[in-house]
mmCIF file of C-alpha atoms in Angstrom:
data_model
loop_
_atom_site.group_PDB
_atom_site.id
_atom_site.type_symbol
_atom_site.label_atom_id
_atom_site.label_comp_id
_atom_site.label_asym_id
_atom_site.label_seq_id
_atom_site.Cartn_x
_atom_site.Cartn_y
_atom_site.Cartn_z
ATOM 1 C CA MET L 1 107.224 -46.629 67.509
ATOM 2 C CA ALA L 2 106.315 -42.582 67.806
ATOM 3 C CA GLU L 3 103.224 -41.858 69.466
ATOM 4 C CA LEU L 4 100.865 -38.680 68.880
ATOM 5 C CA SER L 5 102.238 -35.833 70.911
ATOM 6 C CA PRO L 6 99.731 -33.557 72.544
ATOM 7 C CA GLY L 7 98.393 -31.203 69.856
ATOM 8 C CA GLY L 8 99.740 -33.323 67.270
ATOM 9 C CA ARG L 9 98.060 -34.371 63.914
ATOM 10 C CA LEU L 10 97.495 -37.966 62.903
ATOM 11 C CA SER L 11 98.987 -36.986 59.369
ATOM 12 C CA ASP L 12 102.368 -36.178 61.302
ATOM 13 C CA LEU L 13 102.352 -39.553 62.953
ATOM 14 C CA ALA L 14 101.542 -41.297 59.788
ATOM 15 C CA TYR L 15 104.530 -39.464 58.047
ATOM 16 C CA THR L 16 106.672 -40.544 60.880
ATOM 17 C CA ARG L 17 105.757 -43.902 61.266
ATOM 18 C CA ILE L 18 106.069 -44.440 57.209
ATOM 19 C CA LEU L 19 109.655 -43.243 57.482
ATOM 20 C CA GLU L 20 110.246 -45.305 60.292
ATOM 21 C CA THR L 21 108.937 -48.553 58.879
ATOM 22 C CA LEU L 22 110.819 -48.077 55.596
ATOM 23 C CA PHE L 23 113.989 -47.345 57.567
ATOM 24 C CA GLU L 24 113.515 -50.392 59.959
ATOM 25 C CA ARG L 25 113.238 -52.394 56.629
ATOM 26 C CA LYS L 26 109.695 -53.340 57.363
ATOM 27 C CA ILE L 27 108.839 -52.199 54.156
ATOM 28 C CA PRO L 28 111.402 -52.885 51.591
ATOM 29 C CA ALA L 29 112.863 -49.828 49.571
ATOM 30 C CA GLY L 30 111.397 -50.129 45.985
ATOM 31 C CA ALA L 31 108.439 -51.740 47.427
ATOM 32 C CA PHE L 32 104.868 -51.416 45.904
ATOM 33 C CA VAL L 33 102.039 -51.597 48.435
ATOM 34 C CA SER L 34 98.563 -50.731 48.747
ATOM 35 C CA GLN L 35 97.102 -48.315 50.717
ATOM 36 C CA ASN L 36 94.997 -50.969 52.803
ATOM 37 C CA ASP L 37 98.493 -52.759 53.286
ATOM 38 C CA LEU L 38 99.767 -49.507 55.063
ATOM 39 C CA VAL L 39 96.744 -48.759 57.196
ATOM 40 C CA GLN L 40 96.767 -52.366 58.579
ATOM 41 C CA LEU L 41 100.806 -51.999 59.013
ATOM 42 C CA LEU L 42 100.958 -48.681 60.535
ATOM 43 C CA GLY L 43 97.281 -48.420 62.648
ATOM 44 C CA ILE L 44 96.726 -45.211 60.968
ATOM 45 C CA PRO L 45 93.053 -44.276 59.370
ATOM 46 C CA VAL L 46 92.917 -43.570 55.907
ATOM 47 C CA ALA L 47 92.489 -39.778 55.901
ATOM 48 C CA PRO L 48 95.858 -38.900 57.697
ATOM 49 C CA LEU L 49 97.570 -41.669 56.022
ATOM 50 C CA ARG L 50 96.676 -40.023 52.436
ATOM 51 C CA ASP L 51 97.955 -36.657 53.661
ATOM 52 C CA ALA L 52 101.280 -38.173 54.967
ATOM 53 C CA LEU L 53 101.650 -39.958 51.545
ATOM 54 C CA LYS L 54 100.836 -36.709 49.403
ATOM 55 C CA VAL L 55 103.887 -35.064 51.520
ATOM 56 C CA LEU L 56 106.263 -37.871 51.150
ATOM 57 C CA GLU L 57 105.422 -37.835 47.192
ATOM 58 C CA THR L 58 106.047 -34.234 46.970
ATOM 59 C CA GLU L 59 109.682 -35.161 48.804
ATOM 60 C CA GLY L 60 110.420 -37.924 46.395
ATOM 61 C CA VAL L 61 109.991 -40.863 48.891
ATOM 62 C CA VAL L 62 107.151 -42.697 47.401
ATOM 63 C CA THR L 63 104.894 -42.452 44.172
ATOM 64 C CA ILE L 64 101.352 -42.526 44.183
ATOM 65 C CA HIS L 65 99.816 -44.624 41.499
ATOM 66 C CA PRO L 66 96.028 -43.810 41.686
ATOM 67 C CA ARG L 67 93.936 -46.912 42.141
ATOM 68 C CA SER L 68 96.799 -49.055 42.080
ATOM 69 C CA GLY L 69 98.967 -48.499 45.231
ATOM 70 C CA ILE L 70 102.101 -46.708 46.487
ATOM 71 C CA GLN L 71 105.717 -47.335 45.361
ATOM 72 C CA PHE L 72 108.448 -46.571 47.620
ATOM 73 C CA VAL L 73 111.574 -45.131 46.068
ATOM 74 C CA LYS L 74 114.517 -47.460 45.640
ATOM 75 C CA PRO L 75 117.969 -45.705 46.177
ATOM 76 C CA GLY L 76 120.104 -45.898 43.182
ATOM 77 C CA LEU L 77 123.294 -44.108 41.705
ATOM 78 C CA GLU L 78 121.365 -41.015 40.757
ATOM 79 C CA LEU L 79 119.630 -40.453 44.243
ATOM 80 C CA THR L 80 123.041 -41.002 46.018
ATOM 81 C CA ARG L 81 124.816 -38.548 43.792
ATOM 82 C CA SER L 82 122.069 -36.028 44.023
ATOM 83 C CA THR L 83 122.001 -36.314 47.858
ATOM 84 C CA TYR L 84 125.792 -35.722 48.344
ATOM 85 C CA GLN L 85 125.538 -32.948 45.728
ATOM 86 C CA TYR L 86 122.907 -31.242 47.882
ATOM 87 C CA ARG L 87 125.001 -31.680 51.120
ATOM 88 C CA GLY L 88 127.812 -30.508 49.521
ATOM 89 C CA ILE L 89 126.347 -27.037 48.296
ATOM 90 C CA ILE L 90 124.757 -26.296 51.484
ATOM 91 C CA GLU L 91 127.295 -27.666 53.905
ATOM 92 C CA ARG L 92 130.358 -26.004 52.179
ATOM 93 C CA ALA L 93 128.797 -22.551 52.898
ATOM 94 C CA ALA L 94 127.923 -23.740 56.286
ATOM 95 C CA VAL L 95 131.497 -25.073 57.631
ATOM 96 C CA ALA L 96 133.222 -21.645 56.621
ATOM 97 C CA ILE L 97 130.766 -20.115 59.337
ATOM 98 C CA TYR L 98 130.943 -22.832 61.637
ATOM 99 C CA ALA L 99 134.881 -22.808 61.829
ATOM 100 C CA GLU L 100 134.470 -19.342 62.773
ATOM 101 C CA THR L 101 131.604 -19.276 65.123
ATOM 102 C CA ALA L 102 131.255 -22.743 66.772
ATOM 103 C CA GLN L 103 132.017 -22.570 70.571
ATOM 104 C CA ASP L 104 135.352 -23.934 71.889
ATOM 105 C CA SER L 105 133.575 -26.087 74.302
ATOM 106 C CA GLU L 106 131.196 -27.529 71.662
ATOM 107 C CA LEU L 107 134.146 -28.346 69.301
ATOM 108 C CA ALA L 108 136.040 -29.882 72.367
ATOM 109 C CA GLU L 109 133.246 -32.078 72.885
ATOM 110 C CA VAL L 110 132.601 -33.425 69.242
ATOM 111 C CA GLU L 111 136.545 -34.152 69.052
ATOM 112 C CA ARG L 112 136.532 -36.056 72.490
ATOM 113 C CA ARG L 113 133.525 -38.001 71.187
ATOM 114 C CA HIS L 114 135.199 -38.882 68.038
ATOM 115 C CA ARG L 115 138.367 -39.740 69.414
ATOM 116 C CA GLN L 116 136.744 -42.213 71.710
ATOM 117 C CA ALA L 117 134.803 -43.697 68.773
ATOM 118 C CA LEU L 118 137.934 -44.479 67.030
ATOM 119 C CA ALA L 119 139.296 -45.944 70.261
ATOM 120 C CA ASP L 120 136.081 -48.111 70.731
ATOM 121 C CA LEU L 121 136.453 -49.305 67.079
ATOM 122 C CA GLU L 122 139.926 -50.389 67.709
ATOM 123 C CA SER L 123 139.237 -52.322 70.951
ATOM 124 C CA GLU L 124 135.527 -53.639 70.545
ATOM 125 C CA GLY L 125 135.004 -53.454 66.603
ATOM 126 C CA LEU L 126 131.433 -52.743 65.232
ATOM 127 C CA THR L 127 129.516 -53.666 68.069
ATOM 128 C CA ASP L 128 125.709 -52.289 68.028
ATOM 129 C CA ARG L 129 126.706 -49.657 70.579
ATOM 130 C CA VAL L 130 129.497 -48.236 68.303
ATOM 131 C CA ARG L 131 127.314 -48.593 65.288
ATOM 132 C CA GLN L 132 124.993 -46.267 67.035
ATOM 133 C CA GLU L 133 127.322 -43.851 68.294
ATOM 134 C CA MET L 134 128.844 -43.761 64.726
ATOM 135 C CA GLU L 135 125.170 -42.602 63.733
ATOM 136 C CA ASP L 136 125.036 -40.149 66.546
ATOM 137 C CA LEU L 137 128.214 -38.536 65.464
ATOM 138 C CA GLU L 138 127.096 -38.011 62.029
ATOM 139 C CA VAL L 139 124.506 -36.044 63.322
ATOM 140 C CA LEU L 140 126.192 -34.133 65.915
ATOM 141 C CA LEU L 141 128.872 -32.875 63.420
ATOM 142 C CA HIS L 142 126.695 -32.162 60.238
ATOM 143 C CA ASN L 143 123.757 -30.669 62.084
ATOM 144 C CA GLY L 144 125.906 -28.553 64.275
ATOM 145 C CA ILE L 145 127.481 -27.304 60.891
ATOM 146 C CA ILE L 146 124.075 -26.672 59.450
ATOM 147 C CA ALA L 147 122.665 -25.070 62.544
ATOM 148 C CA SER L 148 125.575 -22.425 62.187
ATOM 149 C CA LEU L 149 123.856 -20.805 59.316
ATOM 150 C CA ASN L 150 120.668 -20.167 61.675
ATOM 151 C CA ASN L 151 118.311 -20.578 58.684
ATOM 152 C CA PRO L 152 114.961 -22.265 59.278
ATOM 153 C CA LEU L 153 114.180 -22.814 55.560
ATOM 154 C CA ILE L 154 117.376 -24.905 55.255
ATOM 155 C CA ASP L 155 116.938 -26.462 58.250
ATOM 156 C CA ARG L 156 113.611 -28.022 57.279
ATOM 157 C CA SER L 157 115.158 -28.891 53.854
ATOM 158 C CA TYR L 158 118.238 -30.449 55.493
ATOM 159 C CA LYS L 159 115.950 -32.567 57.535
ATOM 160 C CA ARG L 160 114.156 -34.043 54.314
ATOM 161 C CA MET L 161 117.658 -34.320 52.616
ATOM 162 C CA HIS L 162 118.439 -36.568 55.738
ATOM 163 C CA ASN L 163 115.775 -39.052 54.728
ATOM 164 C CA TYR L 164 117.190 -39.538 51.561
ATOM 165 C CA LEU L 165 120.350 -40.111 53.050
ATOM 166 C CA LYS L 166 119.262 -42.905 55.350
ATOM 167 C CA LEU L 167 117.702 -44.414 52.441
ATOM 168 C CA VAL L 168 120.823 -44.534 50.373
ATOM 169 C CA ARG L 169 122.583 -46.302 53.338
ATOM 170 C CA LEU L 170 120.135 -48.867 54.012
ATOM 171 C CA ASP L 171 122.095 -51.113 51.831
ATOM 172 C CA ARG L 172 125.488 -49.833 53.074
ATOM 173 C CA LYS L 173 128.292 -52.235 53.861
ATOM 174 C CA LEU L 174 130.259 -51.019 56.904
ATOM 175 C CA THR L 175 133.392 -52.565 58.151
ATOM 176 C CA VAL L 176 135.881 -51.379 60.616
ATOM 177 C CA PRO L 177 138.251 -49.974 58.218
ATOM 178 C CA LEU L 178 135.424 -48.042 56.388
ATOM 179 C CA ALA L 179 133.932 -46.614 59.764
ATOM 180 C CA GLN L 180 137.911 -45.473 60.884
ATOM 181 C CA ARG L 181 137.978 -43.694 57.577
ATOM 182 C CA SER L 182 134.727 -41.745 58.045
ATOM 183 C CA LEU L 183 135.582 -40.810 61.614
ATOM 184 C CA ARG L 184 138.980 -39.609 60.616
ATOM 185 C CA GLU L 185 137.596 -37.450 57.711
ATOM 186 C CA HIS L 186 135.345 -35.934 60.541
ATOM 187 C CA MET L 187 138.389 -35.354 62.544
ATOM 188 C CA GLU L 188 139.919 -33.554 59.948
ATOM 189 C CA ILE L 189 136.880 -30.978 59.689
ATOM 190 C CA ILE L 190 136.862 -30.555 63.280
ATOM 191 C CA LEU L 191 140.696 -29.798 63.805
ATOM 192 C CA ALA L 192 140.225 -27.345 60.956
ATOM 193 C CA CYS L 193 137.326 -25.583 62.716
ATOM 194 C CA LYS L 194 139.437 -25.637 66.091
ATOM 195 C CA ALA L 195 142.143 -23.966 64.099
ATOM 196 C CA ARG L 196 139.637 -21.275 62.985
ATOM 197 C CA ASP L 197 140.565 -22.013 59.428
ATOM 198 C CA PRO L 198 137.568 -21.687 57.151
ATOM 199 C CA GLU L 199 139.416 -22.739 54.005
ATOM 200 C CA LYS L 200 140.579 -25.801 55.458
ATOM 201 C CA ALA L 201 137.485 -26.653 56.916
ATOM 202 C CA VAL L 202 135.688 -26.468 53.561
ATOM 203 C CA ALA L 203 138.477 -28.443 51.879
ATOM 204 C CA ALA L 204 138.440 -31.069 54.504
ATOM 205 C CA LEU L 205 134.250 -31.163 54.198
ATOM 206 C CA SER L 206 134.391 -31.523 50.309
ATOM 207 C CA ALA L 207 137.130 -34.463 50.947
ATOM 208 C CA HIS L 208 134.853 -36.317 53.132
ATOM 209 C CA PHE L 209 132.068 -36.090 50.686
ATOM 210 C CA THR L 210 133.941 -37.160 47.931
ATOM 211 C CA ALA L 211 135.212 -40.127 49.870
ATOM 212 C CA ALA L 212 131.989 -40.820 51.234
ATOM 213 C CA LEU L 213 130.310 -40.831 47.892
ATOM 214 C CA GLN L 214 132.796 -43.243 46.601
ATOM 215 C CA ARG L 215 132.172 -45.353 49.548
ATOM 216 C CA HIS L 216 128.657 -45.721 48.883
ATOM 217 C CA MET L 217 129.278 -46.255 45.275
ATOM 218 C CA GLY L 218 131.666 -48.911 46.131
ATOM 219 C CA MET L 219 134.974 -47.254 44.669
ATOM 220 C CA PHE L 220 137.204 -47.474 47.909
#
């Protein structure tokens, strides 16, 4: 669990712990819990917990029912579609810039790690280590693309969106072939960026999101 950093606020810690608990499945998606349940589960006082819940409600993660309880969002088709629509709008603009501005050394390292992950999938399968590397590569590539915009407003908004993405992935069924497809789609984006071809990079990113959405919806 995260600990309170020097100068940090308890409400920020509560926010982090609520999300961690949700992503770790200690609170099931769609669950209806009381405020007291959360106080006991998280070890956070009532006042900062309320502040955190208000933020999470504005972000669409929970619904607060006065004098009744807190309901966590249950990922469904609409949330999945909306999440990928948002990603597509933001990242298509960003990847065109990324293709022109990313450092050669950065692209080379991203490519190397993707090729290694593909090799590890082939030799090891979906071990815990390989699964973690898959998650790390998702963050590495897509956050790198977003960072190329150099826009703090988009950075914050994208971070919130990433919470939705983690939610819709909670019940994702990942197999070696599906993991390989995702990594190869990433490779198409990376190679287009290495070639300094923005149009090809945008096309590769769009194809990746379309395929990823279909995988989440069970349309392989």
